[in-house]
Amino acid sequence: MAGLELLSDQGYRLDGRKAAELRKVQARMGVFAQADGSAYIEQGNTKALAVVYGPHEVRGSRSRTLHDRAVINCQYSMATFSTAERKRRPHGDRKSSEMSLHLKQTFEAAVLTQLYPRSQIDIYVKILQSDGGNYSACVNAATLALVDAGIPMRDYVCACTAGFVEDTPLADLCHAEESGGGTTLALALLPRSENIALVQMDARLHQDHLDTLMEAAMTACKGLSKVLDSVVRQHLQEVSVLTRE
């Protein structure tokens, strides 16, 4: 990005963070009473909302029914006001379909679908404000919404991005850093087992740099798992207080 210094000589980024530092994360669970599970998350200036319905009977074509596990249906969309660019079709474009597929693959690796044969679990995620790391924010919001819905998972699914600027690996990229021309890696991780649910890169990367970038993303995901865990524990405390009253 011409004319914009993404990393200062002192090692600070545009928003004042150090290379491995995460953006500030704020999250709430149970934001929609009508849904089985819901969550809202802010990662820096990226804001996402996730809603979960199910498990319920498979809707639509019976041929979609799986007799040994649940079908996971994911739908991703961006609010028309989420970016400076106005989008005519925030739901049906190729990028949204691709993101929906990535979310489906991610949660098929994490949700214990075998507990709900011949059923369907719907996950709807919407980006309300976009400033980089959309996939990560969606995964983290959907994880909290699934926990809120009481759907068993192998572990929290935590997602984060990483990239290189001047041979320095950066974690949790903002939009300016993603647009800087370097390789961006998005990783979804099950932190306790260190199993990878999904990894995606948007450009070529030399094999020598891959381990460094993966390590930066995995460390960031483990840091996010602690944040998500604290959000879940705080929500449980609030719910237990309300039920006692």
Coordinates of N, CA and C in Angstrom, one line a residue:
M1 N 0.9 -1.2 0.0 CA 0.0 0.0 0.0 C 0.9 1.2 0.0
A2 N 0.9 1.9 -1.1 CA 1.9 3.0 -1.3 C 1.5 4.2 -0.4
G3 N 2.6 4.7 0.2 CA 2.5 5.9 1.1 C 2.0 5.6 2.5
L4 N 1.8 4.3 2.8 CA 1.2 4.0 4.1 C 2.2 3.0 4.8
E5 N 2.8 3.3 5.9 CA 3.7 2.5 6.6 C 2.9 1.5 7.5
L6 N 2.9 0.2 7.1 CA 2.1 -0.7 7.9 C 2.9 -1.2 9.2
L7 N 4.2 -1.0 9.2 CA 5.0 -1.4 10.4 C 6.1 -0.3 10.6
S8 N 6.1 0.3 11.7 CA 7.1 1.4 12.0 C 8.4 0.8 12.3
D9 N 9.4 1.6 12.4 CA 10.8 1.1 12.7 C 10.9 0.6 14.1
Q10 N 9.9 1.0 15.0 CA 9.9 0.6 16.4 C 9.1 -0.7 16.5
G11 N 8.5 -1.2 15.4 CA 7.8 -2.5 15.4 C 6.3 -2.3 15.8
Y12 N 5.8 -1.1 15.6 CA 4.3 -0.9 15.9 C 3.5 -0.8 14.6
R13 N 2.3 -1.2 14.6 CA 1.4 -1.2 13.5 C 0.6 0.0 13.4
L14 N -0.3 0.1 12.4 CA -1.1 1.3 12.1 C -1.9 1.7 13.3
D15 N -2.5 0.7 14.0 CA -3.4 0.9 15.2 C -2.6 0.9 16.5
G16 N -1.3 0.9 16.5 CA -0.5 0.9 17.7 C -0.2 -0.4 18.3
R17 N -0.7 -1.5 17.7 CA -0.4 -2.8 18.2 C 1.0 -3.3 17.8
K18 N 1.5 -4.3 18.6 CA 2.8 -4.9 18.2 C 2.4 -6.1 17.3
A19 N 3.4 -6.7 16.7 CA 3.2 -7.7 15.6 C 2.3 -8.8 16.0
A20 N 2.5 -9.4 17.2 CA 1.7 -10.6 17.6 C 0.4 -10.2 18.5
E21 N 0.2 -8.9 18.6 CA -0.9 -8.5 19.5 C -2.3 -8.6 18.8
L22 N -3.3 -9.0 19.5 CA -4.6 -9.1 18.9 C -5.4 -7.8 19.1
R23 N -6.4 -7.6 18.2 CA -7.2 -6.5 18.4 C -8.1 -6.7 19.6
K24 N -8.7 -5.7 20.2 CA -9.6 -5.8 21.3 C -10.8 -6.5 20.9
V25 N -11.2 -7.5 21.8 CA -12.3 -8.4 21.5 C -13.4 -8.1 22.6
Q26 N -14.6 -7.8 22.1 CA -15.8 -7.7 23.0 C -16.9 -8.6 22.4
A27 N -17.5 -9.3 23.3 CA -18.6 -10.3 22.8 C -19.7 -10.4 23.8
R28 N -20.9 -10.7 23.3 CA -22.0 -11.0 24.2 C -22.8 -12.3 23.6
M29 N -23.3 -13.0 24.5 CA -24.1 -14.2 24.1 C -25.6 -14.0 24.4
G30 N -26.4 -14.7 23.7 CA -27.9 -14.6 24.0 C -28.5 -13.3 23.6
V31 N -28.1 -12.7 22.5 CA -28.6 -11.4 22.1 C -30.0 -11.5 21.4
F32 N -30.4 -12.7 21.0 CA -31.7 -12.9 20.4 C -32.5 -13.9 21.1
A33 N -33.6 -13.5 21.7 CA -34.4 -14.5 22.5 C -35.1 -15.5 21.6
Q34 N -35.4 -15.1 20.3 CA -36.2 -16.0 19.5 C -35.4 -17.2 18.9
A35 N -34.0 -17.0 18.9 CA -33.2 -18.1 18.3 C -32.8 -19.1 19.4
D36 N -32.3 -20.3 19.0 CA -31.9 -21.3 19.9 C -30.5 -20.8 20.5
G37 N -29.7 -20.1 19.7 CA -28.5 -19.6 20.2 C -28.1 -18.4 19.4
S38 N -27.4 -17.4 20.0 CA -27.0 -16.2 19.3 C -25.8 -15.6 20.0
A39 N -25.0 -14.8 19.2 CA -23.9 -14.1 19.8 C -23.5 -12.9 18.9
Y40 N -22.9 -11.9 19.5 CA -22.4 -10.7 18.9 C -21.0 -10.5 19.3
I41 N -20.1 -10.2 18.3 CA -18.7 -10.1 18.6 C -18.1 -8.9 17.9
E42 N -17.2 -8.2 18.5 CA -16.4 -7.1 17.9 C -14.9 -7.5 18.0
Q43 N -14.2 -7.6 16.9 CA -12.8 -7.8 16.9 C -12.2 -6.5 16.2
G44 N -11.7 -5.6 17.1 CA -11.3 -4.3 16.5 C -12.6 -3.6 16.0
N45 N -12.5 -3.2 14.8 CA -13.7 -2.5 14.1 C -14.5 -3.5 13.3
T46 N -14.2 -4.7 13.3 CA -15.0 -5.7 12.6 C -16.0 -6.3 13.6
K47 N -17.3 -6.2 13.1 CA -18.4 -6.6 14.0 C -19.3 -7.6 13.3
A48 N -19.6 -8.7 14.0 CA -20.3 -9.8 13.4 C -21.4 -10.3 14.4
L49 N -22.5 -10.8 13.8 CA -23.6 -11.3 14.5 C -23.9 -12.7 14.0
A50 N -24.1 -13.7 15.0 CA -24.3 -15.1 14.6 C -25.6 -15.6 15.3
V51 N -26.4 -16.3 14.5 CA -27.7 -16.9 15.1 C -27.7 -18.3 14.7
V52 N -28.1 -19.2 15.7 CA -28.2 -20.6 15.4 C -29.6 -21.1 15.7
Y53 N -30.1 -22.0 14.8 CA -31.4 -22.6 15.0 C -31.2 -24.2 14.9
G54 N -31.8 -24.9 15.8 CA -31.7 -26.4 15.7 C -31.0 -26.9 16.9
P55 N -30.8 -28.3 16.9 CA -31.1 -29.2 15.8 C -32.7 -29.3 15.6
H56 N -33.1 -29.4 14.3 CA -34.5 -29.6 14.0 C -34.6 -30.5 12.8
E57 N -35.8 -30.8 12.4 CA -36.0 -31.7 11.2 C -35.5 -31.1 10.0
V58 N -34.9 -31.9 9.1 CA -34.4 -31.3 7.8 C -35.5 -30.7 7.0
R59 N -35.2 -29.5 6.6 CA -36.2 -28.8 5.8 C -35.9 -28.9 4.3
G60 N -36.9 -28.8 3.4 CA -36.6 -28.9 2.0 C -36.5 -30.3 1.5
S61 N -35.6 -30.6 0.6 CA -35.5 -31.9 0.0 C -35.1 -33.0 1.0
R62 N -35.8 -34.1 1.0 CA -35.5 -35.2 1.9 C -34.1 -35.9 1.5
S63 N -33.7 -35.7 0.3 CA -32.4 -36.2 -0.2 C -31.2 -35.7 0.6
R64 N -31.4 -34.5 1.2 CA -30.4 -33.9 2.0 C -30.2 -34.5 3.3
T65 N -31.1 -35.3 3.8 CA -31.0 -36.0 5.1 C -29.9 -37.0 5.2
L66 N -29.1 -36.9 6.2 CA -28.0 -37.8 6.5 C -28.5 -38.7 7.7
H67 N -28.4 -40.0 7.5 CA -29.0 -40.9 8.5 C -28.1 -41.2 9.7
D68 N -26.8 -40.8 9.5 CA -25.8 -41.0 10.6 C -25.4 -39.7 11.3
R69 N -25.8 -38.6 10.8 CA -25.3 -37.3 11.5 C -26.2 -36.2 11.0
A70 N -26.0 -35.0 11.6 CA -26.8 -33.8 11.3 C -26.2 -33.1 10.1
V71 N -27.1 -32.4 9.4 CA -26.6 -31.6 8.3 C -26.4 -30.2 8.8
I72 N -25.2 -29.6 8.5 CA -25.0 -28.2 9.0 C -25.2 -27.3 7.8
N73 N -26.0 -26.3 8.0 CA -26.4 -25.3 6.9 C -25.8 -24.0 7.4
C74 N -24.9 -23.4 6.6 CA -24.4 -22.0 7.0 C -24.7 -21.0 5.9
Q75 N -25.1 -19.8 6.4 CA -25.3 -18.7 5.4 C -24.6 -17.5 6.0
Y76 N -23.8 -16.9 5.1 CA -23.0 -15.7 5.4 C -23.5 -14.6 4.6
S77 N -23.6 -13.4 5.2 CA -24.0 -12.2 4.4 C -23.3 -11.0 5.1
M78 N -23.2 -9.9 4.3 CA -22.7 -8.7 4.8 C -23.8 -7.6 4.7
A79 N -23.9 -6.8 5.8 CA -24.9 -5.7 5.7 C -24.4 -4.7 4.7
T80 N -25.4 -4.1 4.0 CA -25.0 -3.2 2.9 C -24.2 -2.0 3.4
F81 N -24.3 -1.7 4.7 CA -23.6 -0.5 5.3 C -22.3 -1.0 5.9
S82 N -21.9 -2.2 5.8 CA -20.7 -2.8 6.5 C -19.4 -2.2 5.9
T83 N -19.4 -1.8 4.7 CA -18.2 -1.3 4.1 C -18.5 0.1 3.4
A84 N -17.4 0.8 3.0 CA -17.6 2.0 2.3 C -18.2 1.8 0.9
E85 N -17.9 0.6 0.3 CA -18.5 0.3 -1.0 C -19.9 -0.3 -0.9
R86 N -20.8 0.2 -1.6 CA -22.2 -0.2 -1.6 C -22.3 -1.5 -2.4
K87 N -22.9 -2.5 -1.9 CA -23.1 -3.8 -2.6 C -24.5 -4.0 -3.0
R88 N -24.8 -4.3 -4.2 CA -26.1 -4.5 -4.7 C -26.7 -5.8 -4.2
R89 N -25.8 -6.9 -4.1 CA -26.3 -8.2 -3.7 C -25.5 -8.7 -2.5
P90 N -25.9 -8.3 -1.3 CA -25.1 -8.7 -0.1 C -25.2 -10.2 0.2
H91 N -26.1 -10.9 -0.4 CA -26.3 -12.3 0.0 C -25.8 -13.3 -1.1
G92 N -26.2 -13.0 -2.4 CA -26.0 -14.1 -3.4 C -24.8 -14.0 -4.2
D93 N -23.8 -13.2 -3.9 CA -22.6 -13.1 -4.7 C -21.7 -14.3 -4.5
R94 N -20.6 -14.4 -5.3 CA -19.7 -15.6 -5.2 C -19.0 -15.6 -3.9
K95 N -18.5 -14.4 -3.5 CA -17.7 -14.4 -2.3 C -18.5 -14.8 -1.0
S96 N -19.8 -14.4 -1.0 CA -20.7 -14.9 0.1 C -20.9 -16.4 0.1
S97 N -21.1 -16.9 -1.1 CA -21.3 -18.4 -1.2 C -20.0 -19.1 -0.8
E98 N -18.9 -18.6 -1.2 CA -17.6 -19.2 -0.8 C -17.4 -19.2 0.7
M99 N -17.7 -18.0 1.3 CA -17.6 -17.9 2.8 C -18.5 -18.8 3.5
S100 N -19.8 -19.0 3.0 CA -20.7 -19.9 3.6 C -20.2 -21.3 3.5
L101 N -19.6 -21.7 2.4 CA -19.0 -23.1 2.3 C -17.9 -23.3 3.3
H102 N -17.0 -22.3 3.4 CA -15.9 -22.3 4.4 C -16.4 -22.5 5.8
L103 N -17.4 -21.8 6.2 CA -18.0 -21.9 7.5 C -18.6 -23.2 7.7
K104 N -19.3 -23.8 6.7 CA -19.8 -25.1 6.8 C -18.7 -26.2 7.1
Q105 N -17.7 -26.1 6.3 CA -16.5 -27.0 6.4 C -15.9 -26.9 7.8
T106 N -15.8 -25.7 8.3 CA -15.2 -25.4 9.6 C -16.0 -26.1 10.7
F107 N -17.3 -25.9 10.7 CA -18.1 -26.4 11.8 C -18.5 -27.9 11.7
E108 N -18.4 -28.4 10.5 CA -18.5 -29.9 10.3 C -17.3 -30.6 11.0
A109 N -16.2 -29.9 11.1 CA -15.0 -30.5 11.8 C -15.1 -30.4 13.3
A110 N -16.0 -29.5 13.8 CA -16.0 -29.2 15.3 C -17.3 -29.7 16.0
V111 N -18.5 -29.6 15.3 CA -19.7 -30.0 16.0 C -19.9 -31.5 16.0
L112 N -20.4 -32.1 17.1 CA -20.6 -33.5 17.2 C -21.9 -33.9 16.5
T113 N -21.8 -33.8 15.2 CA -23.1 -34.0 14.4 C -23.6 -35.4 14.5
Q114 N -22.8 -36.4 14.9 CA -23.3 -37.8 15.0 C -24.3 -37.9 16.1
L115 N -24.4 -37.0 17.0 CA -25.4 -37.0 18.1 C -26.8 -36.7 17.6
Y116 N -26.9 -36.1 16.4 CA -28.2 -35.6 15.9 C -28.5 -36.2 14.5
P117 N -28.6 -37.5 14.4 CA -28.9 -38.0 13.0 C -30.2 -37.6 12.5
R118 N -30.3 -37.4 11.1 CA -31.5 -37.0 10.4 C -32.0 -35.6 10.9
S119 N -31.1 -34.8 11.3 CA -31.4 -33.4 11.7 C -30.7 -32.4 11.0
Q120 N -31.0 -31.1 11.3 CA -30.3 -30.0 10.6 C -30.0 -28.9 11.6
I121 N -28.8 -28.3 11.5 CA -28.4 -27.2 12.3 C -28.1 -26.0 11.4
D122 N -28.8 -24.9 11.6 CA -28.7 -23.7 10.8 C -27.8 -22.7 11.5
I123 N -26.8 -22.2 10.8 CA -25.9 -21.1 11.4 C -26.0 -19.9 10.4
Y124 N -26.5 -18.8 10.9 CA -26.6 -17.6 10.1 C -25.6 -16.6 10.6
V125 N -24.8 -16.0 9.8 CA -23.8 -15.1 10.3 C -23.8 -13.8 9.4
K126 N -23.8 -12.7 10.0 CA -23.9 -11.4 9.3 C -22.8 -10.5 9.8
I127 N -22.0 -9.9 8.8 CA -21.0 -8.9 9.1 C -21.7 -7.5 9.1
L128 N -21.7 -6.9 10.3 CA -22.3 -5.6 10.4 C -21.3 -4.4 10.1
Q129 N -20.0 -4.7 10.4 CA -19.0 -3.7 10.0 C -17.7 -4.4 9.7
S130 N -17.1 -4.1 8.6 CA -16.0 -4.8 8.1 C -14.7 -4.0 8.1
D131 N -13.7 -4.6 8.9 CA -12.4 -4.0 8.9 C -11.3 -5.1 9.0
G132 N -11.5 -6.1 8.1 CA -10.5 -7.2 8.1 C -10.8 -8.3 9.0
G133 N -10.5 -9.5 8.6 CA -10.7 -10.7 9.4 C -12.2 -11.1 9.5
N134 N -12.9 -10.9 8.4 CA -14.4 -11.2 8.4 C -14.6 -12.7 8.7
Y135 N -13.8 -13.6 8.1 CA -14.0 -15.0 8.3 C -13.8 -15.3 9.8
S136 N -12.7 -14.8 10.4 CA -12.4 -15.0 11.8 C -13.5 -14.6 12.7
A137 N -14.0 -13.4 12.5 CA -15.1 -12.9 13.3 C -16.3 -13.7 13.2
C138 N -16.6 -14.2 12.0 CA -17.8 -15.1 11.8 C -17.6 -16.4 12.6
V139 N -16.5 -17.0 12.5 CA -16.2 -18.3 13.2 C -16.3 -18.1 14.7
N140 N -15.7 -17.1 15.2 CA -15.7 -16.8 16.6 C -17.1 -16.5 17.2
A141 N -17.9 -15.7 16.4 CA -19.3 -15.4 16.8 C -20.1 -16.7 16.7
A142 N -20.0 -17.5 15.7 CA -20.8 -18.7 15.5 C -20.4 -19.7 16.6
T143 N -19.2 -19.8 17.0 CA -18.8 -20.7 18.1 C -19.6 -20.3 19.4
L144 N -19.6 -19.0 19.7 CA -20.3 -18.6 20.9 C -21.8 -18.9 20.8
A145 N -22.4 -18.7 19.6 CA -23.8 -18.9 19.3 C -24.1 -20.4 19.5
L146 N -23.2 -21.3 19.0 CA -23.4 -22.7 19.2 C -23.4 -23.1 20.7
V147 N -22.5 -22.6 21.4 CA -22.4 -22.8 22.8 C -23.7 -22.3 23.5
D148 N -24.2 -21.2 23.1 CA -25.4 -20.6 23.6 C -26.6 -21.5 23.3
A149 N -26.6 -22.2 22.2 CA -27.7 -23.1 21.8 C -27.5 -24.5 22.5
G150 N -26.4 -24.7 23.2 CA -26.2 -26.0 23.8 C -25.9 -27.1 22.9
I151 N -25.3 -26.8 21.8 CA -24.9 -27.9 20.8 C -23.5 -28.3 21.1
P152 N -23.3 -29.6 21.4 CA -22.0 -30.1 21.8 C -20.9 -30.0 20.6
M153 N -19.7 -29.5 21.0 CA -18.6 -29.4 20.1 C -17.4 -30.1 20.7
R154 N -16.5 -30.5 19.8 CA -15.2 -31.1 20.3 C -14.4 -30.1 21.1
D155 N -14.5 -28.8 20.8 CA -13.7 -27.8 21.4 C -14.3 -26.4 20.9
Y156 N -13.8 -25.3 21.5 CA -14.1 -24.0 20.8 C -13.4 -24.0 19.5
V157 N -14.0 -23.4 18.5 CA -13.4 -23.2 17.2 C -13.0 -21.7 17.2
C158 N -11.7 -21.5 17.2 CA -11.2 -20.1 17.2 C -10.5 -19.8 15.9
A159 N -10.7 -18.7 15.3 CA -10.1 -18.3 14.0 C -9.4 -17.0 14.1
C160 N -8.3 -16.9 13.3 CA -7.6 -15.6 13.3 C -6.8 -15.6 11.9
T161 N -6.4 -14.4 11.5 CA -5.6 -14.2 10.3 C -4.2 -13.9 10.7
A162 N -3.3 -14.1 9.8 CA -1.9 -13.7 9.9 C -1.3 -13.4 8.6
G163 N -0.3 -12.5 8.6 CA 0.3 -12.1 7.3 C 1.7 -11.6 7.5
F164 N 2.4 -11.4 6.4 CA 3.7 -10.8 6.5 C 3.8 -9.4 6.0
V165 N 4.5 -8.6 6.8 CA 4.9 -7.2 6.4 C 6.4 -7.1 6.6
E166 N 7.1 -6.9 5.5 CA 8.6 -6.8 5.6 C 9.2 -7.9 6.4
D167 N 8.8 -9.2 6.0 CA 9.3 -10.4 6.7 C 9.0 -10.5 8.1
T168 N 8.1 -9.7 8.6 CA 7.6 -9.8 10.0 C 6.2 -10.4 10.0
P169 N 6.0 -11.5 10.7 CA 4.6 -12.1 10.8 C 3.7 -11.2 11.7
L170 N 2.6 -10.8 11.2 CA 1.6 -10.1 12.0 C 0.4 -10.9 12.2
A171 N -0.2 -10.8 13.4 CA -1.4 -11.6 13.7 C -2.7 -10.7 13.7
D172 N -3.8 -11.2 13.4 CA -5.1 -10.5 13.5 C -5.1 -9.2 12.6
L173 N -5.1 -9.4 11.3 CA -4.9 -8.3 10.4 C -6.1 -7.4 10.3
C174 N -5.9 -6.1 10.2 CA -7.0 -5.2 9.9 C -7.1 -5.1 8.4
H175 N -8.1 -4.3 7.9 CA -8.3 -4.2 6.4 C -7.1 -3.6 5.7
A176 N -6.5 -2.6 6.3 CA -5.4 -2.0 5.6 C -4.2 -3.0 5.5
E177 N -4.0 -3.8 6.5 CA -2.9 -4.8 6.4 C -3.3 -5.9 5.4
E178 N -4.6 -6.3 5.4 CA -5.0 -7.3 4.4 C -4.8 -6.8 3.0
S179 N -5.0 -5.5 2.8 CA -5.0 -4.9 1.5 C -3.6 -4.5 1.1
G180 N -2.6 -4.8 1.9 CA -1.2 -4.3 1.7 C -0.5 -5.0 0.6
G181 N -1.0 -6.1 0.1 CA -0.4 -6.8 -1.1 C 0.3 -8.0 -0.7
G182 N 0.5 -8.3 0.6 CA 1.1 -9.5 1.0 C 0.2 -10.7 1.1
T183 N 0.7 -11.9 1.5 CA -0.1 -13.1 1.7 C -0.9 -13.0 3.0
T184 N -2.2 -13.3 3.0 CA -3.0 -13.4 4.2 C -3.4 -14.9 4.4
L185 N -3.1 -15.4 5.6 CA -3.5 -16.7 5.9 C -4.6 -16.7 7.0
A186 N -5.7 -17.4 6.8 CA -6.8 -17.5 7.7 C -6.8 -18.9 8.3
L187 N -6.9 -19.0 9.6 CA -6.8 -20.3 10.3 C -7.9 -20.5 11.3
A188 N -8.6 -21.7 11.2 CA -9.6 -22.0 12.2 C -9.0 -23.2 13.0
L189 N -8.9 -23.1 14.3 CA -8.2 -24.1 15.1 C -9.1 -24.6 16.3
L190 N -8.9 -25.9 16.6 CA -9.5 -26.4 17.9 C -8.3 -26.4 18.8
P191 N -8.2 -25.4 19.8 CA -7.0 -25.1 20.5 C -6.4 -26.3 21.3
R192 N -7.3 -27.0 22.0 CA -6.8 -28.0 23.0 C -6.1 -29.2 22.2
S193 N -6.7 -29.6 21.2 CA -6.0 -30.7 20.4 C -5.1 -30.2 19.3
E194 N -5.2 -28.9 19.0 CA -4.4 -28.2 18.0 C -4.8 -28.8 16.6
N195 N -6.0 -29.4 16.5 CA -6.5 -29.8 15.2 C -6.9 -28.6 14.4
I196 N -6.6 -28.6 13.1 CA -6.9 -27.5 12.2 C -8.3 -27.8 11.5
A197 N -9.2 -26.9 11.7 CA -10.5 -27.1 11.1 C -10.5 -26.6 9.6
L198 N -9.8 -25.5 9.4 CA -9.7 -24.9 8.0 C -8.5 -24.0 8.0
V199 N -7.8 -24.0 6.9 CA -6.7 -23.1 6.6 C -6.8 -22.6 5.2
Q200 N -6.7 -21.3 5.0 CA -6.9 -20.7 3.7 C -5.8 -19.6 3.4
M201 N -5.3 -19.6 2.2 CA -4.4 -18.5 1.9 C -4.9 -17.9 0.6
D202 N -4.7 -16.6 0.5 CA -5.2 -15.9 -0.7 C -4.1 -15.6 -1.8
A203 N -2.9 -16.0 -1.5 CA -1.8 -15.8 -2.5 C -0.7 -16.8 -2.2
R204 N 0.2 -16.9 -3.1 CA 1.4 -17.8 -3.0 C 2.3 -17.4 -1.8
L205 N 2.9 -18.4 -1.2 CA 3.8 -18.1 -0.1 C 5.0 -19.2 -0.2
H206 N 6.2 -18.7 -0.1 CA 7.3 -19.6 -0.1 C 7.2 -20.6 1.1
Q207 N 7.6 -21.8 0.8 CA 7.4 -22.9 1.8 C 8.2 -22.6 3.1
D208 N 9.4 -21.9 3.0 CA 10.2 -21.5 4.1 C 9.4 -20.6 5.1
H209 N 8.5 -19.8 4.6 CA 7.8 -18.9 5.5 C 6.5 -19.5 6.0
L210 N 6.0 -20.6 5.5 CA 4.7 -21.2 5.9 C 4.7 -21.5 7.4
D211 N 5.7 -22.1 7.9 CA 5.7 -22.5 9.4 C 5.6 -21.3 10.3
T212 N 6.4 -20.3 9.9 CA 6.4 -19.0 10.7 C 5.0 -18.4 10.8
L213 N 4.3 -18.4 9.6 CA 3.0 -17.8 9.5 C 1.9 -18.6 10.2
M214 N 2.0 -20.0 10.1 CA 1.1 -20.9 10.8 C 1.3 -20.7 12.3
E215 N 2.5 -20.6 12.8 CA 2.8 -20.5 14.2 C 2.2 -19.2 14.7
A216 N 2.3 -18.1 14.0 CA 1.7 -16.8 14.4 C 0.2 -16.9 14.5
A217 N -0.4 -17.6 13.5 CA -1.9 -17.7 13.5 C -2.4 -18.7 14.6
M218 N -1.6 -19.8 14.9 CA -2.0 -20.7 15.9 C -1.9 -20.1 17.3
T219 N -0.8 -19.3 17.5 CA -0.7 -18.6 18.8 C -1.8 -17.6 19.0
A220 N -2.2 -16.9 18.0 CA -3.3 -15.9 18.0 C -4.6 -16.6 18.3
C221 N -4.9 -17.8 17.7 CA -6.1 -18.6 18.0 C -6.2 -19.0 19.4
K222 N -5.0 -19.5 19.9 CA -5.0 -19.9 21.4 C -5.3 -18.7 22.3
G223 N -4.8 -17.6 21.9 CA -5.1 -16.4 22.7 C -6.6 -16.0 22.7
L224 N -7.2 -16.2 21.5 CA -8.6 -15.9 21.3 C -9.5 -16.9 22.1
S225 N -9.0 -18.2 22.2 CA -9.8 -19.2 22.9 C -10.0 -18.8 24.4
K226 N -8.9 -18.2 24.9 CA -9.1 -17.8 26.3 C -10.1 -16.6 26.5
V227 N -10.1 -15.8 25.5 CA -11.1 -14.7 25.5 C -12.5 -15.3 25.3
L228 N -12.7 -16.2 24.4 CA -14.1 -16.8 24.2 C -14.5 -17.6 25.4
D229 N -13.5 -18.3 26.1 CA -13.9 -19.0 27.3 C -14.3 -18.1 28.4
S230 N -13.7 -16.9 28.5 CA -14.1 -16.0 29.6 C -15.5 -15.4 29.3
V231 N -15.8 -15.2 28.0 CA -17.1 -14.7 27.6 C -18.2 -15.8 28.0
V232 N -17.9 -17.0 27.7 CA -18.9 -18.1 28.0 C -19.1 -18.2 29.5
R233 N -18.0 -18.2 30.3 CA -18.1 -18.3 31.8 C -18.9 -17.1 32.4
Q234 N -18.6 -15.9 31.8 CA -19.3 -14.7 32.3 C -20.8 -14.8 32.0
H235 N -21.2 -15.3 30.8 CA -22.6 -15.5 30.4 C -23.3 -16.5 31.3
L236 N -22.5 -17.6 31.6 CA -23.1 -18.7 32.5 C -23.4 -18.1 33.9
Q237 N -22.5 -17.3 34.4 CA -22.7 -16.6 35.7 C -23.9 -15.7 35.7
E238 N -24.1 -15.0 34.6 CA -25.2 -14.0 34.5 C -26.5 -14.8 34.4
V239 N -26.5 -15.9 33.7 CA -27.7 -16.8 33.5 C -28.1 -17.4 34.9
S240 N -27.1 -17.9 35.6 CA -27.3 -18.6 36.9 C -27.9 -17.6 37.9
V241 N -27.4 -16.4 37.9 CA -27.9 -15.4 38.8 C -29.4 -15.1 38.4
L242 N -29.7 -15.0 37.2 CA -31.1 -14.7 36.7 C -32.0 -15.8 37.1
T243 N -31.6 -17.1 36.9 CA -32.4 -18.2 37.3 C -32.7 -18.3 38.8
R244 N -31.7 -17.9 39.6 CA -31.9 -18.0 41.0 C -32.9 -16.9 41.5
E245 N -32.9 -15.8 40.8 CA -33.8 -14.7 41.1 C -35.2 -15.1 40.7

